[in-house]
Every structure is written in C-alpha cells, then in structure tokens.
Coordinates of C-alpha atoms and ligand atoms in Angstrom, one line a residue:
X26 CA 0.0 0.0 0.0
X27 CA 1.3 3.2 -1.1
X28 CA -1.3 5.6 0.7
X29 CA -4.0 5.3 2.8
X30 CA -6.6 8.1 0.9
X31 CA -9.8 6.2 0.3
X32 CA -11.2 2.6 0.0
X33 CA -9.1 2.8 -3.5
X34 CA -6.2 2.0 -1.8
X35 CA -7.7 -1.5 -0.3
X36 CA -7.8 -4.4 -2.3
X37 CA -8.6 -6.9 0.3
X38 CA -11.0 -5.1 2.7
X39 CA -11.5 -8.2 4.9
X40 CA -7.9 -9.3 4.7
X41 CA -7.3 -5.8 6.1
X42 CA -9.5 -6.5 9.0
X43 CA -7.9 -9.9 9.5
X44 CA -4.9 -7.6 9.7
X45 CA -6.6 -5.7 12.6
X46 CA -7.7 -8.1 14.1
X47 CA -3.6 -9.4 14.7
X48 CA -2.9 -6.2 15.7
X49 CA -5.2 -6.2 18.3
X50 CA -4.4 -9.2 19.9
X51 CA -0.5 -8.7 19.3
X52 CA -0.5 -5.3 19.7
X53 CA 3.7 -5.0 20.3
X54 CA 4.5 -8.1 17.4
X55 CA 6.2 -5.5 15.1
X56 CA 7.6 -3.3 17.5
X57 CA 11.0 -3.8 14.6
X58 CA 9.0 -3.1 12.1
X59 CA 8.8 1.0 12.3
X60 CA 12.5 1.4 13.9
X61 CA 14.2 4.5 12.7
X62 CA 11.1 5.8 10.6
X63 CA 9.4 8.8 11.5
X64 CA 5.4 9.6 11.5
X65 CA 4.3 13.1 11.2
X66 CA 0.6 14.1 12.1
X67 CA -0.6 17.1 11.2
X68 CA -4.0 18.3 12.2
X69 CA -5.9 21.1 10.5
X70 CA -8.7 20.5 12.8
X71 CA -9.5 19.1 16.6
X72 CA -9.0 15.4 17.5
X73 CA -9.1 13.1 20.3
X74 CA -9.1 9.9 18.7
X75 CA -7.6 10.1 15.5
X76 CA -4.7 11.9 17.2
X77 CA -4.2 9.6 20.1
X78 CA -4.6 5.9 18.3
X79 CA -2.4 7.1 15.5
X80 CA 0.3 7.9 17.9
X81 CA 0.3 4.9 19.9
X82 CA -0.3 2.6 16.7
X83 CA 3.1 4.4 15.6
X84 CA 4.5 3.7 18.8
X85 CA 3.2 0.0 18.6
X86 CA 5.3 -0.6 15.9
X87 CA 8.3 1.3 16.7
X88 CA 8.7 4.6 15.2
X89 CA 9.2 8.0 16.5
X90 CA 6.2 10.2 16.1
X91 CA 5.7 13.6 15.8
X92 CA 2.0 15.7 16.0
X93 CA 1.2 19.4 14.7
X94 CA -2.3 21.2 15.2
X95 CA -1.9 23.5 12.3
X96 CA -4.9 25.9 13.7
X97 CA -3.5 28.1 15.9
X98 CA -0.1 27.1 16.0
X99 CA 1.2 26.6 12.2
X100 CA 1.1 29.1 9.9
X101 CA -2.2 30.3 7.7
X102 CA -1.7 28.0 4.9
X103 CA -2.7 29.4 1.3
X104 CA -4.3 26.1 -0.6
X105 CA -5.8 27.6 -3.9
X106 CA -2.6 28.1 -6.7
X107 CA -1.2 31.0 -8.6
X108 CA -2.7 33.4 -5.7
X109 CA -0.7 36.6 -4.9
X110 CA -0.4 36.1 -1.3
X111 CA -0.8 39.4 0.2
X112 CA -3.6 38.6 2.3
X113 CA -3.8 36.9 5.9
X114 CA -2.3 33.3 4.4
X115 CA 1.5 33.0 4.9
X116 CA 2.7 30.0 3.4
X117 CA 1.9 27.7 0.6
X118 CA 0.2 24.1 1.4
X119 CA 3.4 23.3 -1.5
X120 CA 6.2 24.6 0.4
X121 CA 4.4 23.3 4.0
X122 CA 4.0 19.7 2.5
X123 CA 7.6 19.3 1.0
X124 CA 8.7 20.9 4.2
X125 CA 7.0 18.1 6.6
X126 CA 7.5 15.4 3.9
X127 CA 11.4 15.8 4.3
X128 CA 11.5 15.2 7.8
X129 CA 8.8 12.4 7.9
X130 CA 8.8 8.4 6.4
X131 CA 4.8 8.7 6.7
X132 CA 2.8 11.9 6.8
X133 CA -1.3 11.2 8.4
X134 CA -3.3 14.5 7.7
X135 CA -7.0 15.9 8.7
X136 CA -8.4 18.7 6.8
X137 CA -11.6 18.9 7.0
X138 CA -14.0 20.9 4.0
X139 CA -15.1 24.1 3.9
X140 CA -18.6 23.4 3.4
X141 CA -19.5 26.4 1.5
X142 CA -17.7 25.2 -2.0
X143 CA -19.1 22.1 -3.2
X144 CA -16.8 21.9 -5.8
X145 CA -13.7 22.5 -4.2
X146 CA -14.4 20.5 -1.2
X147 CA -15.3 16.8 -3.5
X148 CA -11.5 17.8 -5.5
X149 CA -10.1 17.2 -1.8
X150 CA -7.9 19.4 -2.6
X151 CA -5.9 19.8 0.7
X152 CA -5.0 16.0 0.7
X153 CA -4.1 15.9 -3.1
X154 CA -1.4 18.6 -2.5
X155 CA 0.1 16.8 0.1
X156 CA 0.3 13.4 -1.9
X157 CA 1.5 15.9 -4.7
X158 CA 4.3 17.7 -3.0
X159 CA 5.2 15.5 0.5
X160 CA 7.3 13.0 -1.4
X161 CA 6.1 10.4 1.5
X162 CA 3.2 8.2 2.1
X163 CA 0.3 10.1 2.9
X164 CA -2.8 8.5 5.7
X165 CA -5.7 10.0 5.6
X166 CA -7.3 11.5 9.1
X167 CA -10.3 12.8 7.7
X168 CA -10.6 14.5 4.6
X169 CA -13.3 16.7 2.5
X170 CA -14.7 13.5 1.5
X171 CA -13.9 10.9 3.4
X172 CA -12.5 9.0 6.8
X173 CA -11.3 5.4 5.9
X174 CA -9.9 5.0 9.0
X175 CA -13.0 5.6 11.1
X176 CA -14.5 3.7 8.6
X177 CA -11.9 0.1 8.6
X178 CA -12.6 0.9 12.1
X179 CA -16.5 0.2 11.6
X180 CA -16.4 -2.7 10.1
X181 CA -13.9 -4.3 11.9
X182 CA -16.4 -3.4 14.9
X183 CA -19.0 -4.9 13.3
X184 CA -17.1 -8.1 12.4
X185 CA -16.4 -8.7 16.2
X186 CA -19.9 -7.6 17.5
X187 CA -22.0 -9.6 15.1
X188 CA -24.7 -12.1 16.0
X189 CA -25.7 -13.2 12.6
X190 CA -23.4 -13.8 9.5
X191 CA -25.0 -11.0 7.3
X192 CA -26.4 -8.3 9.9
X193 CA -28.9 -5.4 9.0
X194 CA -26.3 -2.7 9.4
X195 CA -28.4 1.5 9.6
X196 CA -26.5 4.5 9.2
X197 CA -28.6 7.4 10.1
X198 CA -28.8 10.7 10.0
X199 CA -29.3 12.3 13.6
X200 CA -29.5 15.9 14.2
X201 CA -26.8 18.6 15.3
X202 CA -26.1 21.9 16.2
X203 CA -23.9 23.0 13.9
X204 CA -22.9 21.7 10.1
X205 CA -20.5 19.1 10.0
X206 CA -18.8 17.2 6.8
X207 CA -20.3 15.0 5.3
X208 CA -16.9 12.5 5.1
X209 CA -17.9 9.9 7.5
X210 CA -21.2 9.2 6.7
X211 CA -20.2 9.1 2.9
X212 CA -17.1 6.7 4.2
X213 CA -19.5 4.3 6.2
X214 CA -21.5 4.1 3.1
X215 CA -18.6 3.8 0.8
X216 CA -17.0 0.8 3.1
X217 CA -20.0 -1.0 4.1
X218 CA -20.8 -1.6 0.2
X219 CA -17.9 -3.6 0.0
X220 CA -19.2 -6.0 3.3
X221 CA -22.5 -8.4 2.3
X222 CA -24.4 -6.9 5.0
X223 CA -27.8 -5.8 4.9
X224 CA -27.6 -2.0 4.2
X225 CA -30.0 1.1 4.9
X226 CA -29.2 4.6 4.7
X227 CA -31.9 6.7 6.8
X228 CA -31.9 10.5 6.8
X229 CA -34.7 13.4 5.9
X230 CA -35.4 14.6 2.8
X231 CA -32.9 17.2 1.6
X232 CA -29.9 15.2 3.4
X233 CA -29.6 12.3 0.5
X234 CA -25.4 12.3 0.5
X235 CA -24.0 11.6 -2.7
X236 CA -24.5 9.0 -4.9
X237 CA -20.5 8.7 -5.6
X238 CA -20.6 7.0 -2.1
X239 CA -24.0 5.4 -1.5
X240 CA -23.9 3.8 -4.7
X241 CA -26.7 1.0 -4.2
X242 CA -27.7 1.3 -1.0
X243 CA -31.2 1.4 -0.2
X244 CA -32.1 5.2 1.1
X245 CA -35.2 5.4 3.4
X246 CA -36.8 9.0 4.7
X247 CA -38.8 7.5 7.9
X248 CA -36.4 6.3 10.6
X249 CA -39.0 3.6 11.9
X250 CA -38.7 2.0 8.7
X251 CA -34.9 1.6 8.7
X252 CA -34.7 0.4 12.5
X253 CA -37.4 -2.6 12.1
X254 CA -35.0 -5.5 12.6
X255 CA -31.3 -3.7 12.4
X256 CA -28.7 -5.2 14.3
X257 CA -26.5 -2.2 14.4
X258 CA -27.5 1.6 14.2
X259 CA -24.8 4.0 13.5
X260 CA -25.8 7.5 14.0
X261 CA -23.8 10.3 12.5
X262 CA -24.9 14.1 11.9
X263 CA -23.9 15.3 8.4
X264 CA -25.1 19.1 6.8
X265 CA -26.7 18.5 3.5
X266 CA -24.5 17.8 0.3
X267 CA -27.7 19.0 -2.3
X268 CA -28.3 22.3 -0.4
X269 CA -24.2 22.5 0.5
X270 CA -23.3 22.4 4.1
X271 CA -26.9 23.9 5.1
X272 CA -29.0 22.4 8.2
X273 CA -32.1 21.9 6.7
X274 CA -33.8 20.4 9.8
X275 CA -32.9 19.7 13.6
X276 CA -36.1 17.1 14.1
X277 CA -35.9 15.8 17.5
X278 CA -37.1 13.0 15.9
X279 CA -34.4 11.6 14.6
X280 CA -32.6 11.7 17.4
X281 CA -31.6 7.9 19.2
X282 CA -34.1 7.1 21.3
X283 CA -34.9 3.8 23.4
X284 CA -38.4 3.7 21.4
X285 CA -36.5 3.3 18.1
X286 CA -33.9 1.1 19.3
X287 CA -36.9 -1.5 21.0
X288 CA -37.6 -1.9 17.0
X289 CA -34.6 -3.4 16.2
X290 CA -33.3 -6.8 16.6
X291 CA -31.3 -6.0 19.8
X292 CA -29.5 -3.9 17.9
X293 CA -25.8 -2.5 19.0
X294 CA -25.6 1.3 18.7
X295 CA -22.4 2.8 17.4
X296 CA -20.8 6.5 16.5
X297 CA -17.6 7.7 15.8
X298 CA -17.6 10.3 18.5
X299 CA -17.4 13.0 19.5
X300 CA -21.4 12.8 20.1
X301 CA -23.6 15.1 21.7
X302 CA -25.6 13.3 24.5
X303 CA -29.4 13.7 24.1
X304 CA -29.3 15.9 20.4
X305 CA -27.5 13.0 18.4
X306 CA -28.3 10.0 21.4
X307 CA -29.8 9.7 24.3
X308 CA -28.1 9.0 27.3
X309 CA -30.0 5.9 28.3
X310 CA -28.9 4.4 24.7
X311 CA -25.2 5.6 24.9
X312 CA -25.1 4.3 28.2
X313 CA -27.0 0.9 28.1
X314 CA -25.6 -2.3 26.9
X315 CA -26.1 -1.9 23.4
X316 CA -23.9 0.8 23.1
X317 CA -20.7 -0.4 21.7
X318 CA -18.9 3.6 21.4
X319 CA -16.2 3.1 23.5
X320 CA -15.0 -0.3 21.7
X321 CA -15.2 1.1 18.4
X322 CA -13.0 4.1 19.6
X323 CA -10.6 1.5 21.3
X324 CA -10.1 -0.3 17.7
X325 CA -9.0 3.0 15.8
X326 CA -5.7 2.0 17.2
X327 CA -6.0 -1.2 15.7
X328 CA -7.4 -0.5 12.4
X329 CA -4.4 2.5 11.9
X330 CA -1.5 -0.3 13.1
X331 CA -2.8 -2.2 10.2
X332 CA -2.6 0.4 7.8
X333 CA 0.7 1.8 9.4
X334 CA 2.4 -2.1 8.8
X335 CA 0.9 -2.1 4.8
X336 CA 2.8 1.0 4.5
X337 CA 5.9 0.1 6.6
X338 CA 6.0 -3.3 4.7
X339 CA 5.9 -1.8 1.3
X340 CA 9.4 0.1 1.9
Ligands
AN0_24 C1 -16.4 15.7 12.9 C2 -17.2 15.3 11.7 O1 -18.5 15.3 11.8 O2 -16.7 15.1 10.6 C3 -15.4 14.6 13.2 C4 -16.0 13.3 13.4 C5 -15.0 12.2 13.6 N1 -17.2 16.0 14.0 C6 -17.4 17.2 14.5 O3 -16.8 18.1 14.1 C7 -18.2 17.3 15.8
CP25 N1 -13.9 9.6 15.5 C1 -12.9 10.6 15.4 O1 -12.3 10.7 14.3 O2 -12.7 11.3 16.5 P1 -11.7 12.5 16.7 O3 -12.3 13.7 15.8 O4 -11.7 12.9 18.1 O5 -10.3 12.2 16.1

C-alpha cells in the first residue's frame, strides 16, 4: 500500500481487517518493524481519537512520532494556486508539505471541508497537494470526503460484534447543532458496500449524500422504517450535500431514542464520537448495553496499526 486516501487503496478489505484483528491481539509483534522511521501528524482540525490511536499505533510498531495542530499554531496555509499572497495566508500548502515530507517516512493528515464550496471540497484538494508535493506516504485522518480509518474501524467493529453472519447494518442521520462534513457518513456508506451486509441509509429529505458514495444502498426517509429489525444503528450528523453544508432540519425525531432502538433486533448502537448526548443520542442508549462507542473508539488504534504495517512493509 502506497497511501492510505480512500477505500481505493484496499484491495482486500476483509484481509485488512484480519490484519486488525492481529494487531489487536499482538499489539507489540512488530515493534521492529517501524525502527528509525518517522510519522508526522498534522492536524488542521481538533482530534481526540484520530490523534491519540495514531500515535500509539506508531509507537506499537516502533517509530518516533511527531503531532502538529496547524490551527492556531502553524502558519495560515494558502491552498488555492497561482494566488498573490498578500492577504492573511502566509505559506503555501506546497512549500508546507515538502517541508514536513522531508522530515517524515509517513505523513497522516485531517483537513476537514469548507462546506461552502461544493466543488472544491469533493477535489479534496488539501489532501491531493500533500500526496503531490510530500514525497512520502500520505494516511488520511479525515478528509473533504472521506474517513477510511473511522471507517476500517467500523467494520472491523461490526465483524467482532455480530450475532448473525449477514447483519442489518443502519446508518442514520441524527441531528446537530452545527454543520458538520459529510466525510464519515459518505465513508461508512462507501466501506459498508464492499461488506455483504444488509444495508439502509436513513436520513430526511434534503440530506440524501452523494450518490458517488451510496452507490446501491437502499435510502429510506422515515427512521422507523430503517430500525425494524437492524442489528446495528450507526448515528452520524452530516449538513446537506444537495443544499451544501446547510442544516435543513434539527427534528428531534431523529434523534436515538430507546423507542427506536426497542424496533430493532437487539441492535448494537455505534458513532464515531465525538457525540452530543441527548441531540445526536440519548443518554439511556449511549449508556445501556447496546452501546458499543467506546469499543469502536478503542479499535481506531488497531485498524491505523494495520494500515501503518501495509505501508511500513511496502518500503
Ligand atoms: C467531525 C465530523 O463530523 O466530521 C469529526 C468526526 C470524527 N465531528 C465534529 O466536528 C463534531
Ligand atoms: N472519530 C474521530 O475521528 O474522533 P476525533 O475527531 O476525536 O479524532
């Protein structure tokens, strides 16, 4: 594996789960394997998990790692090319990349979109011009677009939770606050098509995400519908990709509830987190049995190592 952009770079989705899975259980096995290579993280935008179990993944397998928050702390970077840069930006995302790509053997980046352009935030632009210009391997943290490794994370979540060979697996839409990307949802969606599970996309009208990502997947508008039988609901917020990055709706409704979950089959809830306790979930479903949150966030490590040793292995 060269990088780690998008589902693209998988061939084997379930052999990379397998990998995982290793990891997980042998979490120190290639301690060799990352001696005397460095990993560079550079964050554009606030993380608790990504951040932390792609540092200790790194440090699983023996290399030195090194973490940057760019907001606040780097300098304004100019993305767009062949600006005059006489206004608040004061370096170029092509010198900045070269720059950490020199002192780095593996570069893992999060940029998240603007969501105001459309069109610039589906180029993922940021990402592209650090696979351009780094020089090194490039893992992504969460793009524009996407999160693979929330995503690998999923499904190796639902490999180790599930009851029945081909569960019912819901993604729905739940309401927020603010307007967030549309990256993971449209990642689930994209990685779950490539599983034989049962899938169901729920979300109100106006939030359909793109088809690039949903391909097939059967899109419902009433969330009792998509919960009759699931055996896992993963809840995610996302601002609308046909009216860009507008909230169109904050329905209580579609928040999870215990009435919704008492349709499905027993079903296991899961988000990414961070989550926001009674708007996206309610805090007798985060906090009952069901509620498999804090695995899922333990396996990020997991599902990174296993990307990290493709890489590393690849020279
Ligand atoms: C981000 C998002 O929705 O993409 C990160 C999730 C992993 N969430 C927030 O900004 C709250
Ligand atoms: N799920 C996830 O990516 O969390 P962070 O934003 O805290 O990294």
């Amino acid at each position: 594996m060269k990088n780690f952009l998008n589902i693209h770079d998988v061939d084997d989705v379930n052999a990379l789960v397998i990998e995982a899975l290793f990891c997980k259980e042998n979490p120190r096995a290639d301690k060799e394997l990352g001696k005397n290579k460095t990993l560079g993280l550079i964050f554009m935008n606030p993380s608790l998990r990504t951040r932390l179990s792609t540092q200790k993944a790194g440090i699983n397998l023996g290399m030195d790692v090194m973490v940057m928050n760019f907001s606040g702390e780097g300098w304004a970077l100019e993305t767009n090319e062949g600006v005059i840069m006489n206004g608040d930006k004061a370096e170029h995302v092509k010198e900045a990349a070269a720059v950490v790509g020199s002192y780095c053997d593996i570069i893992g980046l999060r940029s998240f979109p603007t969501l105001k352009d459309r069109e610039l935030d589906y180029k993922d632009h940021v990402i592209n011009e650090f696979v351009k210009y780094a020089g090194v391997p490039i893992i992504n943290l969460e793009s524009a677009t996407v999160h693979p490794c929330q995503s690998l994370t999923d499904v190796l979540t639902i490999e180790e939770s599930k009851k029945v060979e081909r569960p019912k697996v819901v993604l729905t839409w739940a309401p927020h606050l603010r307007a967030l990307p549309q990256s993971v949802g449209n990642s689930f969606a994209e990685w779950i098509n490539k599983t034989d599970y049962e899938f169901v996309i729920a979300n109100p009208e106006g939030y359909d995400l793109s088809k690039k990502y949903t391909g097939n997947a059967k899109i419902v508008h009433d969330p009792d519908e998509a919960y009759k039988g699931a055996d896992f609901i993963y809840a995610k917020n996302w601002s609308s990709y046909e009216n860009y990055g507008k909230i169109l709706t904050q329905d209580a409704n579609w928040m999870v509830d215990e009435r919704k979950m008492k349709l499905t089959n027993n079903g296991k809830f899961m988000h990414c987190l961070p989550v926001r306790r009674n708007v996206v979930v309610s805090d007798a479903v985060i906090d009952s049995e069901n509620s498999i949150v804090i695995q899922e966030a333990a396996n990020r490590e997991f599902a990174v190592q296993a990307v990290l040793k493709r890489i590393l292995s690849n020279g």
